[in-house]
Tab-separated table of C-alpha atoms in Angstrom:
chain	number	residue	atom	x	y	z
A	26	SER	CA	95.752	12.541	68.419
A	27	GLN	CA	92.207	13.482	68.596
A	28	TRP	CA	91.824	11.369	71.820
A	29	THR	CA	94.529	13.220	73.659
A	30	LYS	CA	93.382	15.283	76.605
A	31	TYR	CA	95.146	18.263	78.331
A	32	LYS	CA	95.431	20.027	81.614
A	33	TYR	CA	97.078	23.243	82.576
A	34	ARG	CA	97.865	25.451	85.355
A	35	ILE	CA	99.479	28.804	85.932
A	36	LYS	CA	101.675	28.484	88.985
A	37	GLU	CA	101.053	32.240	90.044
A	38	PHE	CA	97.247	31.389	90.305
A	39	GLY	CA	97.475	28.142	92.279
A	40	GLN	CA	98.679	24.482	92.055
A	41	ASP	CA	95.283	23.017	90.803
A	42	TRP	CA	95.185	21.718	87.309
A	43	ILE	CA	92.481	22.902	84.999
A	44	GLU	CA	91.258	20.470	82.427
A	45	LEU	CA	91.090	21.524	78.723
A	46	GLY	CA	89.728	18.340	77.324
A	47	THR	CA	90.895	17.836	73.745
A	48	ARG	CA	91.163	21.617	72.991
A	49	HIS	CA	94.588	22.753	71.813
A	50	GLU	CA	94.346	26.470	72.780
A	51	ILE	CA	94.087	28.336	76.110
A	52	GLY	CA	92.713	31.862	76.267
A	53	PHE	CA	93.575	34.391	79.015
A	54	GLN	CA	91.827	37.733	79.705
A	55	SER	CA	92.553	40.719	81.918
A	56	LEU	CA	95.954	39.517	82.968
A	57	LYS	CA	97.938	42.124	84.823
A	58	PRO	CA	101.336	43.072	83.645
A	59	GLY	CA	103.950	40.761	84.946
A	60	GLU	CA	105.705	37.306	84.549
A	61	TYR	CA	103.635	34.012	84.613
A	62	HIS	CA	104.678	30.335	84.319
A	63	LEU	CA	102.320	28.098	82.306
A	64	GLU	CA	102.452	24.292	82.778
A	65	VAL	CA	100.604	21.756	80.542
A	66	ILE	CA	100.331	17.958	80.858
A	67	ALA	CA	98.755	15.434	78.387
A	68	SER	CA	96.944	12.124	78.535
A	69	ASP	CA	96.248	9.549	75.898
A	70	HIS	CA	92.703	8.636	76.043
A	71	GLY	CA	92.445	10.230	79.422
A	72	LYS	CA	93.940	7.184	81.222
A	73	ASP	CA	97.376	8.058	82.327
A	74	TRP	CA	98.736	11.583	82.593
A	75	ASN	CA	102.262	12.144	81.243
A	76	GLU	CA	104.687	13.034	83.878
A	77	ASP	CA	106.685	15.302	81.436
A	78	ILE	CA	105.356	18.780	82.021
A	79	PHE	CA	105.503	21.288	79.283
A	80	LYS	CA	106.522	24.627	80.758
A	81	LEU	CA	106.249	28.046	79.219
A	82	LYS	CA	107.144	31.362	80.684
A	83	ILE	CA	104.789	34.210	79.747
A	84	ILE	CA	105.574	37.941	80.087
A	85	VAL	CA	102.732	40.285	79.854
A	86	GLN	CA	103.922	43.807	79.010
A	87	ALA	CA	102.239	46.746	80.699
A	88	TYR	CA	100.599	49.597	78.758
A	89	PHE	CA	102.495	53.008	79.203
A	90	TRP	CA	99.690	54.315	81.432
A	91	GLN	CA	100.233	51.188	83.618
A	92	THR	CA	103.950	51.672	84.159
A	93	ARG	CA	105.597	53.131	87.328
A	94	TRP	CA	107.289	55.834	85.192
A	95	PHE	CA	103.956	56.921	83.963
A	96	TRP	CA	102.625	57.410	87.480
A	97	MET	CA	105.791	59.107	88.615
A	98	ILE	CA	105.591	61.550	85.628
A	99	PHE	CA	101.805	61.948	86.103
A	100	SER	CA	102.310	62.529	89.812
A	101	LEU	CA	105.040	65.183	89.039
A	102	ILE	CA	102.815	66.877	86.545
A	103	MET	CA	99.939	66.852	89.111
A	104	ILE	CA	102.238	68.332	91.784
A	105	ILE	CA	103.576	71.052	89.385
A	106	SER	CA	99.973	71.905	88.199
A	107	ALA	CA	98.792	72.129	91.847
A	108	SER	CA	101.779	74.337	92.593
A	109	LEU	CA	101.062	76.488	89.772
A	110	ILE	CA	97.336	76.673	90.629
A	111	VAL	CA	98.190	77.585	94.248
A	112	ARG	CA	100.849	80.085	93.148
A	113	SER	CA	98.322	81.631	90.661
A	114	ARG	CA	95.678	81.881	93.440
A	115	PHE	CA	98.224	83.565	95.784
A	116	LYS	CA	99.312	85.897	92.960
A	117	ASN	CA	95.553	86.771	92.337
A	118	ILE	CA	94.955	87.286	96.103
A	119	LYS	CA	98.129	89.528	96.336
A	120	SER	CA	96.998	91.438	93.223
A	121	GLN	CA	93.381	91.787	94.635
A	122	LYS	CA	94.898	92.893	97.956
A	123	GLN	CA	97.094	95.534	96.127
A	124	ARG	CA	94.089	96.745	94.156
A	125	ILE	CA	92.091	96.952	97.394
A	126	GLU	CA	94.896	98.866	99.114
A	127	ALA	CA	95.256	101.190	96.194
A	128	LEU	CA	91.469	101.774	96.146
A	129	VAL	CA	91.625	102.445	99.887
A	130	ASN	CA	94.462	104.856	99.355
A	131	ILE	CA	92.510	106.651	96.564
A	132	ARG	CA	89.364	106.826	98.842
A	133	THR	CA	91.607	108.040	101.805
A	134	LYS	CA	93.063	110.852	99.594
A	135	GLU	CA	89.624	111.777	98.395
A	136	LEU	CA	88.334	111.825	102.010
A	137	GLN	CA	91.250	113.931	102.978
A	138	THR	CA	90.641	116.260	100.141
A	139	ALA	CA	86.982	116.403	100.920
A	140	ASN	CA	87.891	117.161	104.544
A	141	LEU	CA	90.250	119.990	103.432
A	142	GLU	CA	87.502	121.362	101.167
A	143	LEU	CA	85.077	121.184	104.024
A	144	LYS	CA	87.607	122.858	106.233
A	145	LYS	CA	88.072	125.635	103.630
A	146	ALA	CA	84.314	125.972	103.247
A	147	ASN	CA	84.039	126.313	106.987
A	148	GLU	CA	86.756	128.936	107.069
A	149	THR	CA	84.967	130.760	104.145
A	150	LYS	CA	81.694	130.700	106.164
A	151	ASP	CA	83.560	132.144	109.196
A	152	HIS	CA	85.104	134.674	107.055
A	153	PHE	CA	81.588	135.785	105.792
A	154	PHE	CA	80.400	136.003	109.330
A	155	THR	CA	83.449	138.027	110.396
A	156	ILE	CA	82.964	140.459	107.534
A	157	ILE	CA	79.245	140.784	108.166
A	158	SER	CA	79.750	141.250	111.962
A	159	HIS	CA	82.627	143.680	111.667
A	160	ASP	CA	82.103	145.598	108.317
A	161	LEU	CA	78.368	145.685	108.206
A	162	LYS	CA	77.867	146.783	111.907
A	163	ASN	CA	79.149	150.353	111.502
A	164	PRO	CA	77.501	151.443	108.319
A	165	ILE	CA	74.177	149.770	109.211
A	166	GLY	CA	74.338	151.318	112.687
A	167	ALA	CA	75.104	154.791	111.248
A	168	ALA	CA	72.520	154.618	108.570
A	169	LYS	CA	69.921	153.426	111.131
A	170	SER	CA	70.726	156.104	113.605
A	171	VAL	CA	70.629	158.943	111.089
A	172	SER	CA	67.474	157.765	109.387
A	173	HIS	CA	65.779	157.486	112.784
A	174	GLU	CA	66.962	160.959	113.769
A	175	LEU	CA	65.744	162.529	110.580
A	176	LYS	CA	62.385	160.712	110.874
A	177	GLU	CA	61.818	161.984	114.335
A	178	ASN	CA	63.349	165.447	114.390
A	179	PHE	CA	63.641	166.502	110.749
A	180	LYS	CA	62.104	169.861	111.197
A	181	ASP	CA	64.396	170.722	114.143
A	182	TYR	CA	67.423	170.788	111.790
A	183	ASN	CA	68.410	173.517	109.384
A	184	ALA	CA	69.487	172.756	105.707
A	185	ASP	CA	73.081	172.412	106.427
A	186	ASP	CA	72.459	169.797	109.243
A	187	GLN	CA	70.107	167.969	107.107
A	188	GLN	CA	72.720	167.820	104.311
A	189	GLU	CA	75.316	166.534	106.739
A	190	PHE	CA	72.979	163.750	107.797
A	191	LEU	CA	72.322	162.917	104.171
A	192	ASN	CA	76.049	162.690	103.528
A	193	ILE	CA	76.581	160.318	106.417
A	194	LEU	CA	73.569	158.205	105.180
A	195	ASP	CA	75.122	158.328	101.655
A	196	LYS	CA	78.583	157.099	102.900
A	197	SER	CA	76.981	154.248	104.806
A	198	ILE	CA	74.889	153.081	101.838
A	199	ASN	CA	77.927	153.343	99.534
A	200	SER	CA	80.048	151.269	102.109
A	201	LEU	CA	77.186	148.628	102.208
A	202	ALA	CA	77.028	148.540	98.338
A	203	ASN	CA	80.678	148.213	97.942
A	204	LEU	CA	80.923	145.360	100.528
A	205	LEU	CA	77.995	143.514	98.862
A	206	LYS	CA	79.691	143.985	95.498
A	207	ASP	CA	82.982	142.442	96.905
A	208	LEU	CA	81.120	139.620	98.474
A	209	LEU	CA	79.191	138.656	95.288
A	210	THR	CA	82.442	138.911	93.232
A	211	TRP	CA	84.297	136.684	95.712
A	212	SER	CA	81.393	134.202	95.798
A	213	ARG	CA	81.449	134.045	91.940
A	214	MET	CA	85.213	133.369	92.053
A	215	GLN	CA	84.680	130.615	94.479
A	216	GLN	CA	82.261	128.934	92.122
A	217	GLU	CA	84.687	129.488	89.189
A	218	ASP	CA	82.105	131.648	87.432
A	219	ILE	CA	84.661	134.256	86.407
A	220	VAL	CA	86.881	133.222	83.453
A	221	PRO	CA	89.645	135.456	82.394
A	222	HIS	CA	90.020	136.458	78.717
A	223	PRO	CA	93.771	137.422	78.299
A	224	GLU	CA	94.841	139.684	75.609
A	225	GLU	CA	97.696	142.139	74.828
A	226	VAL	CA	97.586	144.962	77.203
A	227	ILE	CA	99.791	148.086	77.319
A	228	LEU	CA	100.556	148.480	81.076
A	229	ILE	CA	101.131	152.289	81.186
A	230	LYS	CA	97.812	152.987	79.492
A	231	CYS	CA	95.902	150.914	82.176
A	232	VAL	CA	97.910	152.746	84.940
A	233	ASN	CA	97.107	156.170	83.512
A	234	ARG	CA	93.416	155.292	83.325
A	235	THR	CA	93.300	154.178	86.955
A	236	LEU	CA	95.107	157.473	88.089
A	237	GLU	CA	92.275	159.497	86.335
A	238	VAL	CA	89.635	157.475	88.140
A	239	LEU	CA	91.358	158.003	91.494
A	240	SER	CA	92.517	161.577	90.773
A	241	GLN	CA	90.149	163.227	93.320
A	242	ASN	CA	91.322	160.893	96.131
A	243	ILE	CA	94.941	161.660	95.239
A	244	GLN	CA	94.369	165.473	95.090
A	245	LYS	CA	92.393	165.479	98.411
A	246	LYS	CA	95.291	164.034	100.237
A	247	GLU	CA	97.959	166.077	98.136
A	248	LEU	CA	99.837	163.006	97.333
A	249	GLU	CA	102.889	162.852	95.027
A	250	ILE	CA	102.547	160.162	92.424
A	251	LYS	CA	105.749	158.889	90.569
A	252	ILE	CA	105.536	156.593	87.535
A	253	ASP	CA	108.403	154.815	86.118
A	254	ILE	CA	106.970	152.463	83.508
A	255	SER	CA	108.249	152.041	79.964
A	256	GLU	CA	105.530	152.742	77.327
A	257	ASP	CA	106.374	149.543	75.362
A	258	LEU	CA	105.763	146.992	78.271
A	259	LEU	CA	103.006	144.556	77.184
A	260	LEU	CA	101.158	142.154	79.488
A	261	TRP	CA	99.195	139.086	78.555
A	262	VAL	CA	96.246	139.372	80.843
A	263	ASP	CA	92.473	139.975	81.140
A	264	LYS	CA	92.278	143.856	80.762
A	265	ASN	CA	89.403	144.242	83.148
A	266	ILE	CA	90.987	142.153	85.822
A	267	LEU	CA	94.198	144.065	85.399
A	268	SER	CA	92.324	147.351	85.898
A	269	THR	CA	90.743	145.904	89.101
A	270	ILE	CA	94.230	144.850	90.386
A	271	ILE	CA	95.911	148.256	89.675
A	272	ARG	CA	92.864	150.148	91.221
A	273	ASN	CA	92.836	148.035	94.344
A	274	LEU	CA	96.611	148.286	95.021
A	275	LEU	CA	96.658	152.038	94.268
A	276	SER	CA	93.600	152.672	96.405
A	277	ASN	CA	95.067	150.798	99.207
A	278	ALA	CA	98.404	152.825	98.965
A	279	ILE	CA	96.279	156.028	98.851
A	280	LYS	CA	94.161	155.052	101.906
A	281	PHE	CA	97.236	154.251	104.150
A	282	THR	CA	99.503	157.052	103.013
A	283	PRO	CA	99.324	160.296	105.027
A	284	ASN	CA	98.520	163.737	103.467
A	285	GLY	CA	101.522	164.987	101.410
A	286	GLY	CA	102.958	161.549	101.226
A	287	GLN	CA	104.461	159.806	98.152
A	288	ILE	CA	103.362	156.798	96.026
A	289	SER	CA	105.534	155.353	93.267
A	290	ILE	CA	104.697	152.764	90.561
A	291	SER	CA	107.479	151.152	88.770
A	292	THR	CA	108.441	147.733	87.145
A	293	LEU	CA	110.927	145.038	86.956
A	294	HIS	CA	110.707	142.840	83.953
A	295	SER	CA	112.183	139.829	82.068
A	296	SER	CA	111.273	138.025	78.970
A	297	GLN	CA	108.811	135.887	80.795
A	298	GLU	CA	107.067	138.260	83.260
A	299	ILE	CA	106.621	141.817	84.413
A	300	THR	CA	106.614	142.624	88.089
A	301	ILE	CA	104.784	145.915	88.977
A	302	GLN	CA	105.802	147.661	92.276
A	303	PHE	CA	103.433	149.844	94.244
A	304	LYS	CA	105.575	151.643	96.881
A	305	ASP	CA	104.159	154.091	99.577
A	306	ASN	CA	105.704	155.873	102.556
A	307	GLY	CA	102.532	155.282	104.572
A	308	ILE	CA	102.005	153.666	108.026
A	309	GLY	CA	103.365	150.270	107.161
A	310	ILE	CA	102.002	146.792	108.132
A	311	PRO	CA	102.986	144.861	111.404
A	312	ASP	CA	104.666	141.437	110.840
A	313	ASP	CA	101.750	139.544	112.407
A	314	VAL	CA	99.300	141.138	110.009
A	315	LEU	CA	101.621	140.697	107.139
A	316	LYS	CA	101.456	136.862	107.466
A	317	LYS	CA	97.670	136.793	107.148
A	318	LEU	CA	97.200	139.636	104.704
A	319	PHE	CA	95.797	137.383	101.803
A	320	ILE	CA	93.985	134.744	103.963
A	321	PRO	CA	90.197	134.899	103.979
A	322	GLY	CA	89.125	136.202	107.445
A	323	GLY	CA	92.773	136.687	108.404
A	324	VAL	CA	92.611	140.451	108.678
A	325	MET	CA	89.873	142.874	109.471
A	326	SER	CA	89.574	146.095	107.486
A	327	HIS	CA	91.235	149.175	109.143
A	328	PRO	CA	90.529	152.829	108.538
A	329	GLY	CA	93.004	154.783	106.491
A	330	THR	CA	95.070	157.698	107.620
A	331	ASN	CA	92.003	159.995	106.997
A	332	ASN	CA	89.639	157.427	108.434
A	333	GLU	CA	88.802	156.016	104.940
A	334	LYS	CA	86.767	152.877	105.251
A	335	GLY	CA	87.270	149.553	103.527
A	336	THR	CA	85.463	146.251	103.067
A	337	GLY	CA	88.034	143.829	104.392
A	338	MET	CA	87.791	142.015	101.125
A	339	GLY	CA	90.090	143.943	98.972
A	340	LEU	CA	93.442	142.052	99.307
A	341	VAL	CA	91.691	138.666	99.419
A	342	LEU	CA	89.886	139.431	96.148
A	343	LEU	CA	93.148	140.798	94.699
A	344	LYS	CA	94.973	137.570	95.407
A	345	GLU	CA	92.208	135.511	93.688
A	346	PHE	CA	92.252	137.829	90.569
A	347	ILE	CA	95.991	137.502	90.275
A	348	ASP	CA	95.905	133.798	90.696
A	349	LEU	CA	93.426	133.826	87.777
A	350	CYS	CA	95.929	135.530	85.695
A	351	ASN	CA	98.674	133.051	86.509
A	352	GLY	CA	100.447	135.693	88.502
A	353	GLU	CA	101.844	136.186	92.060
A	354	ILE	CA	101.690	138.885	94.736
A	355	TRP	CA	103.777	139.516	97.708
A	356	VAL	CA	104.511	142.337	99.979
A	357	GLU	CA	107.442	143.921	101.987
A	358	SER	CA	106.623	146.406	104.762
A	359	THR	CA	108.073	148.228	107.709
A	360	VAL	CA	105.833	149.846	110.336
A	361	GLY	CA	106.124	153.633	110.189
A	362	LYS	CA	108.046	153.688	106.881
A	363	GLY	CA	105.660	152.223	104.344
A	364	SER	CA	104.937	149.163	102.094
A	365	VAL	CA	105.836	147.782	98.709
A	366	PHE	CA	103.402	145.490	96.951
A	367	PHE	CA	104.771	143.417	94.140
A	368	VAL	CA	102.578	141.849	91.452
A	369	SER	CA	104.134	139.582	88.835
A	370	LEU	CA	102.137	138.871	85.646
A	371	PRO	CA	102.837	137.142	82.365
A	372	ALA	CA	104.594	139.211	79.677
A	373	TYR	CA	103.070	139.325	76.265
A	374	LEU	CA	106.362	138.926	74.484
A	375	ALA	CA	107.083	135.770	76.487
A	376	LEU	CA	103.815	134.275	75.037
A	377	SER	CA	104.704	135.232	71.510
A	378	THR	CA	108.113	133.598	71.923
A	379	ALA	CA	106.569	130.420	73.298
A	380	LYS	CA	104.221	130.268	70.336
């Protein structure tokens, strides 16, 4: 009835009864998930409370995010995420370390290359000083001595003596001029200022032109020249550089071959290259000199069999020129029997076939 009053309690919250008055509903808020036991008693007009207790079991279901499974899964996800983050960090650190090591290796190689270039530059400098001290001393000394003598005592000499002095002076000046020319050419090559312009060249024509240029030297020493070169052999080289190569090697053979000696020029050839052989029966080259023949500063210039002078630069320049033409040079020699210089250069037909 409308006069009936109620009390309730939830056993999980304590044993005290909470009065409702005549209200017929109970409201609960913020109950945690779990099982609760509700008890309700009634009283008529609020005098005597009924001993019969109404009991009700209440189960409050948890939201998914409140369940143990959710927290286990969430914890697992967090652990996996943390592991992935740590792994990624380690991977990034390892990658950075590898990049740094690679960069260090590159810088180390660059430093090593720079050191090698510096060493080469120092060797080049030493070679220049060697050439200057050795090859400039004699012609400068001779020119200075002759010019001083002529200046002080010109009238004391007859015409023949004066001419002889002038001849010595002329040779000294020519020697200096040739050395200066070789040094300037070598300097340009070191700076890569000389660029070859290859073309089709008939080998025998280039050889014959060089023989004409050096004919006086050949006749003066009464040398026998033998040529065994086919007229149809074609090279793919810079014509001017080829002339320089042939002139240097032939001049070298003339210089170190005694009077009445023999020089032969022949070839070995394949579809790819032509090897020119310059053979003489001159004084030959010792083994210790042979090893340093094409190294800057490795070998001093030596006088020829008739005391011919050189600059000490010839074979070094020659090696540089041959390298420019994608060729090779090597030598075989026996002291007292002579030398054979081999020069291998690209054949023209090989280039045509490649095209």
